[in-house]
Amino acid sequence: MARARVYVTLKKSVFDPQGQTIHDALVSLGYDGVKDVRQGKFFEVELGGLPAEQARQTLEEIARKVLSNPVIESYRVEVEG
Amino acid sequence: MKVGVVVFPGSNCDHDTYHALKHVCGQEARFVWHKDSDLSGLDAVVLPGGFAYGDYLRTGAIARFSPVMRAVTEFAGQGGPVLGICNGFQILQEAGLLAGAMLRNRTVKFLSQPVHVRVERDDTAATAGLPVGSVLTMPIAHGEGNFYLPDDEVDRLEQEGRVVFRYTTRDGRLADEANPNGSLRAIAGICNRERNVVGLMPHPERASEAALGSADGRRIFEALVTSLVRA
């Protein structure tokens, strides 16, 4: 069983209205030191029945084709041993 | 003209769209279930608004893998007119049939309100015969309608004349306060290179009869008919 974490985040060049709103809320709560917030998505995926290298390839494919939209998002896949 | 209205689980403007096409515009129409892949006999296809598959992962992200989308892609590839309204537009973007992606509205709020959009092109499947510069009033109803495309790609979109609608004031002027969701360059609708696939965020089916407050949307469905007559 492969366990993986997939992080999907908006690209740096893309405006993040949710992150901006959270940032503004934090500042209004008195956390003046907060300079920026970017919101993203986090997936934990368990994948069975594949050898490690193939599991990684499949997870990369899932992240690229389904979990993220390449126009606005980037992703990172971390596979546990 | 016979128009297919695609129904995904979570579509909620399918019946309104069907009504506008059939009873207001007097065209033949039939529903196409998302598991169907038979578009035979259809002259045009409309992807209506709603929340296909709940939009849980991302708007349109799962819907684009539906069997019907393979058929829609093929239909579009053969030059068949395809119109995506709101969620239908988002699905066409996810499917790669239209450019860009929708970010969360800049206010982070779901917006349900009338807007004015200016017709920028009269040579697309959804605007054939509509005077360039005319302003249509229709409602929007979306949380993610903030059109985004990297700068160089949006420049290319403009150069190729593929921006079809822009949010403007009632008299057709660009103004930040007339851009409800923060869309790049006030873009409310675009088309593909071949001009047969068009997506727009406002809902023409919700503005197709005077009793609804505006009948401007009807002109878009009628343009769909005009484009077929011309073709």
Coordinates of C-alpha atoms in Angstrom, one line a residue:
Chain A
M1 CA 0.0 0.0 0.0
A2 CA 1.4 3.4 -1.0
R3 CA 0.4 6.4 1.0
A4 CA 0.8 9.8 -0.6
R5 CA 0.2 13.4 0.2
V6 CA -0.7 15.6 -2.7
Y7 CA -0.5 19.4 -2.2
V8 CA -2.3 21.6 -4.8
T9 CA -1.6 25.3 -4.7
L10 CA -2.4 28.3 -6.8
K11 CA 0.5 29.3 -8.9
K12 CA 2.5 32.3 -7.5
S13 CA 1.3 34.5 -10.4
V14 CA -2.4 33.8 -9.7
F15 CA -4.4 36.0 -7.3
D16 CA -5.9 34.1 -4.4
P17 CA -9.1 35.7 -3.2
Q18 CA -9.6 33.2 -0.4
G19 CA -6.0 33.6 0.9
Q20 CA -6.3 37.4 0.7
T21 CA -9.6 37.3 2.7
I22 CA -8.0 35.1 5.4
H23 CA -5.0 37.4 5.5
D24 CA -7.2 40.4 6.0
A25 CA -9.1 38.5 8.8
L26 CA -5.9 37.6 10.6
V27 CA -4.7 41.2 10.5
S28 CA -8.0 42.4 11.8
L29 CA -7.7 39.9 14.6
G30 CA -4.5 41.6 15.6
Y31 CA -1.9 39.4 13.9
D32 CA -0.2 42.3 12.3
G33 CA 2.9 40.3 11.4
V34 CA 1.0 38.2 8.9
K35 CA 2.2 39.4 5.5
D36 CA 0.6 37.0 3.2
V37 CA -1.7 33.9 3.1
R38 CA -2.1 31.5 0.2
Q39 CA -4.8 28.8 0.5
G40 CA -4.5 25.4 -1.2
K41 CA -5.7 21.9 -1.1
F42 CA -4.2 18.8 0.6
F43 CA -5.1 15.3 -0.3
E44 CA -4.1 12.0 1.5
V45 CA -4.3 9.2 -1.0
E46 CA -3.9 5.5 -0.3
L47 CA -3.1 3.4 -3.3
G48 CA -2.9 -0.4 -3.3
G49 CA -1.7 -3.1 -5.6
L50 CA 1.1 -1.3 -7.4
P51 CA 4.9 -1.5 -7.0
A52 CA 6.4 1.7 -5.5
E53 CA 7.7 3.3 -8.7
Q54 CA 4.4 2.6 -10.6
A55 CA 2.4 3.9 -7.7
R56 CA 4.4 7.2 -7.8
Q57 CA 3.7 7.5 -11.5
T58 CA 0.0 6.9 -11.0
L59 CA -0.2 9.4 -8.2
E60 CA 1.6 12.0 -10.4
E61 CA -0.9 11.3 -13.1
I62 CA -3.8 11.7 -10.7
A63 CA -2.4 14.9 -9.4
R64 CA -1.8 16.3 -12.9
K65 CA -5.0 15.2 -14.6
V66 CA -7.6 15.3 -11.9
L67 CA -6.6 17.0 -8.6
S68 CA -5.1 20.1 -10.2
N69 CA -5.9 22.5 -13.0
P70 CA -2.6 23.3 -14.8
V71 CA -3.9 26.7 -15.9
I72 CA -4.0 28.0 -12.3
E73 CA -2.5 25.4 -10.0
S74 CA 0.7 23.5 -9.3
Y75 CA 1.0 20.3 -7.4
R76 CA 3.5 18.4 -5.4
V77 CA 3.3 14.6 -4.6
E78 CA 5.0 13.1 -1.6
V79 CA 5.0 9.3 -1.4
E80 CA 5.6 7.6 2.0
G81 CA 7.9 4.6 1.9
Chain B
M1 CA -32.7 23.2 -35.5
K2 CA -32.4 20.4 -32.9
V3 CA -30.5 21.2 -29.8
G4 CA -29.2 18.8 -27.2
V5 CA -29.2 20.0 -23.6
V6 CA -26.7 18.0 -21.6
V7 CA -27.7 16.9 -18.1
F8 CA -25.0 16.1 -15.5
P9 CA -25.8 15.0 -12.0
G10 CA -26.0 18.5 -10.4
S11 CA -27.1 20.5 -13.5
N12 CA -29.8 22.8 -12.4
C13 CA -30.4 25.1 -15.3
D14 CA -31.1 22.2 -17.8
H15 CA -34.9 22.6 -17.7
D16 CA -34.8 26.4 -18.0
T17 CA -32.5 26.1 -21.0
Y18 CA -34.7 23.5 -22.5
H19 CA -37.7 25.8 -22.0
A20 CA -36.0 28.8 -23.5
L21 CA -34.9 26.8 -26.6
K22 CA -38.2 24.9 -27.1
H23 CA -41.0 27.1 -25.9
V24 CA -39.5 30.6 -26.2
C25 CA -37.4 30.1 -29.4
G26 CA -39.5 27.4 -30.9
Q27 CA -36.6 25.0 -31.6
E28 CA -36.6 21.3 -31.2
A29 CA -34.7 20.3 -28.1
R30 CA -33.9 17.1 -26.2
F31 CA -32.0 16.3 -23.0
V32 CA -28.8 14.3 -23.3
W33 CA -27.8 12.4 -20.2
H34 CA -24.2 12.6 -19.2
K35 CA -23.7 8.9 -19.6
D36 CA -24.9 9.0 -23.2
S37 CA -22.5 9.5 -26.0
D38 CA -24.9 9.6 -28.8
L39 CA -25.3 13.1 -30.2
S40 CA -26.7 12.0 -33.6
G41 CA -29.3 14.2 -35.1
L42 CA -28.3 17.2 -33.1
D43 CA -27.4 20.5 -34.7
A44 CA -26.1 22.1 -31.6
V45 CA -25.3 21.2 -28.0
V46 CA -25.7 23.3 -24.9
L47 CA -24.0 22.6 -21.6
P48 CA -26.3 24.3 -19.0
G49 CA -25.4 25.8 -15.6
G50 CA -25.5 24.1 -12.2
F51 CA -23.0 22.3 -10.1
A52 CA -22.0 19.2 -12.1
Y53 CA -21.0 16.4 -9.7
G54 CA -21.3 19.0 -6.9
D55 CA -18.2 20.8 -8.1
Y56 CA -16.7 19.3 -5.0
L57 CA -13.1 19.0 -6.3
R58 CA -13.2 22.0 -8.6
T59 CA -15.8 23.4 -10.9
G60 CA -16.2 21.1 -13.9
A61 CA -13.3 18.9 -12.9
I62 CA -15.2 15.6 -12.7
A63 CA -17.8 16.4 -15.3
R64 CA -15.3 16.6 -18.0
F65 CA -14.6 12.9 -17.7
S66 CA -18.2 12.0 -18.4
P67 CA -18.9 9.8 -21.4
V68 CA -20.9 12.7 -23.0
M69 CA -17.9 14.9 -23.0
R70 CA -16.0 12.7 -25.3
A71 CA -18.9 13.0 -27.7
V72 CA -19.1 16.7 -27.2
T73 CA -15.4 17.1 -27.9
E74 CA -15.8 15.1 -31.1
F75 CA -18.9 17.1 -32.1
A76 CA -17.0 20.3 -31.5
G77 CA -14.1 19.0 -33.5
Q78 CA -16.4 18.5 -36.5
G79 CA -17.5 22.1 -36.2
G80 CA -20.7 21.5 -34.3
P81 CA -21.8 24.6 -32.3
V82 CA -21.4 24.1 -28.6
L83 CA -22.5 26.7 -26.0
G84 CA -21.5 26.4 -22.3
I85 CA -23.4 28.5 -19.8
C86 CA -21.8 29.2 -16.4
N87 CA -21.0 25.7 -15.1
G88 CA -21.1 24.6 -18.7
F89 CA -18.4 27.1 -19.5
Q90 CA -16.3 25.9 -16.6
I91 CA -16.7 22.3 -17.8
L92 CA -15.6 23.3 -21.4
Q93 CA -12.5 24.9 -19.8
E94 CA -11.6 21.8 -17.8
A95 CA -12.1 19.8 -20.9
G96 CA -9.7 22.0 -22.8
L97 CA -12.2 23.1 -25.4
L98 CA -12.0 26.7 -24.1
A99 CA -9.1 28.6 -22.7
G100 CA -8.5 29.7 -19.1
A101 CA -9.9 28.8 -15.7
M102 CA -12.2 30.4 -13.2
L103 CA -10.9 31.6 -9.9
R104 CA -13.0 32.3 -6.9
N105 CA -14.8 35.7 -7.3
R106 CA -12.6 38.5 -6.0
T107 CA -15.1 39.2 -3.2
V108 CA -15.1 35.5 -2.3
K109 CA -18.9 35.7 -2.4
F110 CA -21.4 33.8 -4.5
L111 CA -22.9 36.5 -6.8
S112 CA -26.5 36.3 -8.0
Q113 CA -27.4 39.5 -9.7
P114 CA -28.1 41.0 -13.1
V115 CA -25.1 42.2 -15.1
H116 CA -24.5 43.9 -18.4
V117 CA -22.3 42.4 -21.0
R118 CA -21.1 43.9 -24.3
V119 CA -21.1 41.8 -27.4
E120 CA -17.5 41.9 -28.8
R121 CA -17.8 39.6 -31.8
D122 CA -20.6 38.8 -34.2
D123 CA -18.9 35.8 -35.8
T124 CA -19.3 33.1 -33.2
A125 CA -21.8 30.3 -32.8
A126 CA -23.5 32.3 -30.0
T127 CA -23.4 35.8 -31.3
A128 CA -23.9 35.5 -35.1
G129 CA -25.9 38.5 -36.3
L130 CA -25.7 40.3 -32.9
P131 CA -24.4 43.9 -33.4
V132 CA -20.9 44.3 -32.0
G133 CA -21.1 46.8 -29.1
S134 CA -24.7 45.9 -28.2
V135 CA -25.2 45.4 -24.5
L136 CA -27.2 42.5 -23.1
T137 CA -28.6 42.3 -19.5
M138 CA -28.6 38.9 -18.0
P139 CA -28.2 37.4 -14.5
I140 CA -25.0 35.8 -13.2
A141 CA -25.1 33.2 -10.4
H142 CA -21.7 31.9 -9.5
G143 CA -18.9 31.6 -6.9
E144 CA -16.1 31.0 -9.4
G145 CA -16.4 33.3 -12.4
N146 CA -13.2 35.2 -12.1
F147 CA -11.7 34.5 -15.5
Y148 CA -8.0 33.9 -15.5
L149 CA -5.4 33.2 -18.1
P150 CA -1.7 34.0 -18.1
D151 CA -0.9 37.5 -19.6
D152 CA 0.7 36.3 -22.8
E153 CA -2.1 33.8 -23.5
V154 CA -4.8 36.4 -22.8
D155 CA -3.0 38.7 -25.2
R156 CA -3.2 36.0 -27.9
L157 CA -6.9 35.4 -27.1
E158 CA -7.5 39.2 -27.7
Q159 CA -5.5 39.2 -30.9
E160 CA -7.4 36.3 -32.3
G161 CA -10.7 38.0 -31.5
R162 CA -11.8 35.3 -29.2
V163 CA -13.2 37.5 -26.4
V164 CA -16.9 37.4 -27.1
F165 CA -18.5 39.2 -24.1
R166 CA -17.2 41.7 -21.6
Y167 CA -18.8 43.0 -18.4
T168 CA -19.6 46.7 -18.9
T169 CA -21.9 49.3 -17.6
R170 CA -25.5 49.5 -19.0
D171 CA -24.2 51.8 -21.7
G172 CA -21.4 49.6 -22.7
R173 CA -18.4 51.3 -20.9
L174 CA -15.7 49.3 -19.2
A175 CA -15.5 50.1 -15.5
D176 CA -14.1 48.3 -12.6
E177 CA -17.4 48.5 -10.7
A178 CA -19.2 46.9 -13.7
N179 CA -16.9 43.8 -13.4
P180 CA -18.7 41.8 -10.8
N181 CA -16.1 39.0 -10.1
G182 CA -12.7 40.5 -11.0
S183 CA -12.4 38.7 -14.3
L184 CA -9.2 39.5 -16.2
R185 CA -10.0 42.3 -18.7
A186 CA -13.7 42.0 -17.8
I187 CA -14.0 38.8 -19.8
A188 CA -17.5 37.3 -19.5
G189 CA -17.4 35.0 -22.5
I190 CA -14.9 33.6 -25.0
C191 CA -14.8 31.2 -28.0
N192 CA -12.4 28.7 -29.4
R193 CA -10.2 29.3 -32.4
E194 CA -12.8 27.9 -34.8
R195 CA -15.5 30.1 -33.2
N196 CA -18.0 27.2 -32.9
V197 CA -17.5 26.7 -29.1
V198 CA -18.6 29.5 -26.9
G199 CA -18.7 29.8 -23.1
L200 CA -20.2 32.6 -21.1
M201 CA -20.9 33.1 -17.4
P202 CA -24.2 35.0 -17.5
H203 CA -27.4 32.9 -17.9
P204 CA -29.3 33.7 -21.1
E205 CA -32.0 31.2 -20.2
R206 CA -32.8 33.2 -17.1
A207 CA -33.4 36.3 -19.2
S208 CA -35.2 35.0 -22.2
E209 CA -38.7 36.4 -21.6
A210 CA -39.9 39.8 -20.6
A211 CA -41.6 38.3 -17.6
L212 CA -38.2 37.4 -16.2
G213 CA -37.0 41.0 -16.3
S214 CA -35.0 40.8 -19.5
A215 CA -35.5 39.0 -22.8
D216 CA -31.9 39.7 -24.0
G217 CA -30.8 36.1 -23.4
R218 CA -33.1 35.0 -26.1
R219 CA -30.9 36.7 -28.6
I220 CA -28.1 34.4 -27.8
F221 CA -30.2 31.3 -28.5
E222 CA -31.5 32.9 -31.7
A223 CA -27.9 33.7 -32.7
L224 CA -27.2 29.9 -32.4
V225 CA -29.9 29.3 -35.0
T226 CA -28.6 32.1 -37.2
S227 CA -25.1 30.6 -37.0
L228 CA -26.4 27.3 -38.3
V229 CA -28.3 28.9 -41.1
R230 CA -25.1 30.7 -42.2
A231 CA -23.0 27.6 -41.9

